[in-house]
PDB file of C-alpha atoms in Angstrom:
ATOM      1  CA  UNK L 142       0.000   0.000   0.000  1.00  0.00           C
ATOM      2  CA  UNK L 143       1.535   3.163  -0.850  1.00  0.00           C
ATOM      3  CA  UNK L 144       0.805   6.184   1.635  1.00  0.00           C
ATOM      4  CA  UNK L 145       1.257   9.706   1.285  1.00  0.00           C
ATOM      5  CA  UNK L 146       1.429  11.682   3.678  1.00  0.00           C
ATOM      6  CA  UNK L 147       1.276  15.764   3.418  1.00  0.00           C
ATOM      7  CA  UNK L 148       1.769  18.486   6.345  1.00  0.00           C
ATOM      8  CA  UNK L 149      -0.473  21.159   5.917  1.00  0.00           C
ATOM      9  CA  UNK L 150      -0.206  22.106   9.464  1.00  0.00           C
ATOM     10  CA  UNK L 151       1.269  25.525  10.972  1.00  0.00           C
ATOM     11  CA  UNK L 152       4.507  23.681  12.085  1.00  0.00           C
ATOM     12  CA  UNK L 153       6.924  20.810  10.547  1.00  0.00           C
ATOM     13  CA  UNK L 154       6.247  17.581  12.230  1.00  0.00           C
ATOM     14  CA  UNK L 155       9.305  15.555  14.390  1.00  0.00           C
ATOM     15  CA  UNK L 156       8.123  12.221  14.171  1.00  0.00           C
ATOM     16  CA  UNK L 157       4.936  10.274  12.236  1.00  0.00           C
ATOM     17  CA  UNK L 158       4.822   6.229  12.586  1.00  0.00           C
ATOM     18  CA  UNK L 159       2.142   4.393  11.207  1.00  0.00           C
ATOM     19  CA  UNK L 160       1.732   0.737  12.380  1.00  0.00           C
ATOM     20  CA  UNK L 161      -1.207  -2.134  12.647  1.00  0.00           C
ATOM     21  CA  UNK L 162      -3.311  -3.124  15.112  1.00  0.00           C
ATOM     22  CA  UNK L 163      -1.344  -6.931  14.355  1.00  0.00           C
ATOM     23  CA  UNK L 164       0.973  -7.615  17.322  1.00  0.00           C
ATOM     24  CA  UNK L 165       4.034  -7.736  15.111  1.00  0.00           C
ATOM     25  CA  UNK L 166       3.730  -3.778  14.258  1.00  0.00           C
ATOM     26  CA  UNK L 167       5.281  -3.641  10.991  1.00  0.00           C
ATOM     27  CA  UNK L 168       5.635   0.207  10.392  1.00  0.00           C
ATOM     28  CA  UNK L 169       6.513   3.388   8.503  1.00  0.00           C
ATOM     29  CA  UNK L 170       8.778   5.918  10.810  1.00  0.00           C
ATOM     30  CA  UNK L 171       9.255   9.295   9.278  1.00  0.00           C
ATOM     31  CA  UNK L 172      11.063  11.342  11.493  1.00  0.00           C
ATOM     32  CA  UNK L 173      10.308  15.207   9.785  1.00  0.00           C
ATOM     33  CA  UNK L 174       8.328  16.604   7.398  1.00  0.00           C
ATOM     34  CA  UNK L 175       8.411  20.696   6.488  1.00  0.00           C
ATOM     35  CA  UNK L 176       5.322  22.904   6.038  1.00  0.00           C
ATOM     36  CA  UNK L 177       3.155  22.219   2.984  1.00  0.00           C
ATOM     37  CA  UNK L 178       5.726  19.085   1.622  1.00  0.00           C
ATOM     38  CA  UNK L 179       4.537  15.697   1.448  1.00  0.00           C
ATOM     39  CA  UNK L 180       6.467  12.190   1.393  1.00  0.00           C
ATOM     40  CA  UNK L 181       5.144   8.611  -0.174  1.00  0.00           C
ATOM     41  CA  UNK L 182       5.853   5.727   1.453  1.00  0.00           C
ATOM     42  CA  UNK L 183       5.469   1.634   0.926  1.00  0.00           C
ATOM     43  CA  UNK L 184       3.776   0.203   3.274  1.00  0.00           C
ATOM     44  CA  UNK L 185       4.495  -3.947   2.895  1.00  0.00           C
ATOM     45  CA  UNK L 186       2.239  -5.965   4.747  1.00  0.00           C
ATOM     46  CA  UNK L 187       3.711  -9.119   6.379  1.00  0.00           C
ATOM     47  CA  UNK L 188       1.820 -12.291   4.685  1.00  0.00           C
ATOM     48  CA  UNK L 189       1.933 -13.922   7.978  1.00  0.00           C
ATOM     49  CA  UNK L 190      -1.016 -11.576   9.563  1.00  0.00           C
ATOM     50  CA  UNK L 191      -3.972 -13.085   9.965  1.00  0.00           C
ATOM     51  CA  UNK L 192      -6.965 -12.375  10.938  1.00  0.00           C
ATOM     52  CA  UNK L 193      -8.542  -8.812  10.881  1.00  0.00           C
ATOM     53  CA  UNK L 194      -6.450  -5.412  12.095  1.00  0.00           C
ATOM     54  CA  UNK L 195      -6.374  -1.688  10.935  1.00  0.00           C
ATOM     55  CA  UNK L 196      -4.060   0.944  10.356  1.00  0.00           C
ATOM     56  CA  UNK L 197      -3.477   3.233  13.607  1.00  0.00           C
ATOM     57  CA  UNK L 198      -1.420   6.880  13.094  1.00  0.00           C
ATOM     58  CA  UNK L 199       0.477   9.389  15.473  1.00  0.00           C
ATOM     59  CA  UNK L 200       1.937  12.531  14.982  1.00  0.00           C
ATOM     60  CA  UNK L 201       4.395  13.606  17.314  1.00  0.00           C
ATOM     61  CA  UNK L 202       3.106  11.442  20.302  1.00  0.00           C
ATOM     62  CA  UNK L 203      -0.372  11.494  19.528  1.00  0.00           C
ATOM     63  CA  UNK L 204      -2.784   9.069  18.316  1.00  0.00           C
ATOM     64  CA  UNK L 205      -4.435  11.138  15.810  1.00  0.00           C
ATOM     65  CA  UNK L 206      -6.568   7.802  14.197  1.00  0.00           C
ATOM     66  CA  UNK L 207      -6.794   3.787  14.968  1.00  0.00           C
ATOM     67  CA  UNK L 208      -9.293   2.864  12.850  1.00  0.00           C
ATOM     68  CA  UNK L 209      -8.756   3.220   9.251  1.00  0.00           C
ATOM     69  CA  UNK L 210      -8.049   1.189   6.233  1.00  0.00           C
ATOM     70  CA  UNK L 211      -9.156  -2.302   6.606  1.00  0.00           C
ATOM     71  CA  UNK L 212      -6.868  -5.351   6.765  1.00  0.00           C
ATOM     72  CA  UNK L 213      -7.808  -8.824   6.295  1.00  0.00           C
ATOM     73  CA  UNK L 214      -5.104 -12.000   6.734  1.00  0.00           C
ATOM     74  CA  UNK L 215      -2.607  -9.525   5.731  1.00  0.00           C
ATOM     75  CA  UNK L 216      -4.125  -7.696   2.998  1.00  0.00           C
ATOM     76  CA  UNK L 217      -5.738  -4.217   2.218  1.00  0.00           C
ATOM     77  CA  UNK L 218      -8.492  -3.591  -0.594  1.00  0.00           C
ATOM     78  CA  UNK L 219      -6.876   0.194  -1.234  1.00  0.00           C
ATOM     79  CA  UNK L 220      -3.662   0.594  -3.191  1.00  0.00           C
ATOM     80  CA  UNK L 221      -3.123   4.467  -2.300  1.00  0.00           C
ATOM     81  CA  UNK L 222      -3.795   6.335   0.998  1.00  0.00           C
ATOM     82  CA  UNK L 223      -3.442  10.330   1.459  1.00  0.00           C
ATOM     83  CA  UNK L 224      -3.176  11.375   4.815  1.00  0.00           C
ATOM     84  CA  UNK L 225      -3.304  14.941   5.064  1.00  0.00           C
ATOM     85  CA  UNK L 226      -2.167  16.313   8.689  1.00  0.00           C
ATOM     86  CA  UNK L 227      -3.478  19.726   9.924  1.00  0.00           C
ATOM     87  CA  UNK L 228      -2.787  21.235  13.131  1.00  0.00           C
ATOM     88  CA  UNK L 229      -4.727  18.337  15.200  1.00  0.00           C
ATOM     89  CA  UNK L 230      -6.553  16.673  12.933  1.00  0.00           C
ATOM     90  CA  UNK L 231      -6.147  14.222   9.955  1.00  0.00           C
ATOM     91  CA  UNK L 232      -7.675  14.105   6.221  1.00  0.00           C
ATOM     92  CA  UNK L 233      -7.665  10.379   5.139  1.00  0.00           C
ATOM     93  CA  UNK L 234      -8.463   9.284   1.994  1.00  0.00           C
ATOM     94  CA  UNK L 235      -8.494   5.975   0.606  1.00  0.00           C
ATOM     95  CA  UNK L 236      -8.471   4.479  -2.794  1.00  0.00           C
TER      96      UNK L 236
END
């Protein structure tokens, strides 16, 4: 699944990670992104999942969402995800 993700907050953001609700919490770590920039990342599922999970998000600390983008035995339906961040809140959309 390839996620971008694009700061359209006030300030540049120190640290995102995105991980799973599976227990082995495979992950994507970016540790800055500037005002108004955006980065696209892989995100490669590990074909031993099973079971159902989601995608959970936080921004500098903060759990900003934990229930997004549907996972089944180690697959997604969506190919792309935007994730835009504002100042406290985050845009997701999934195709």
């Amino acid at each position: 699944i390839n996620f971008t993700f694009i700061n359209h907050s006030p300030n540049k953001i120190e640290d995102i990670i995105l991980t799973t609700s599976y227990t082995n919490k495979d992950s994507i770590q970016i540790r800055s992104l500037d005002i108004n920039k955006s980065l696209t990342r892989e995100f490669n599922l590990n074909s031993k999942n099973r079971g159902e999970a989601n995608f959970i998000l936080q921004v500098n600390g903060d759990t900003l969402n934990s229930n997004f983008g549907y996972i089944e035995n180690g697959r997604s339906s969506y190919k792309n995800i935007e994730i835009e961040l504002k100042s406290d809140t985050a845009i997701i959309k999934q195709n």
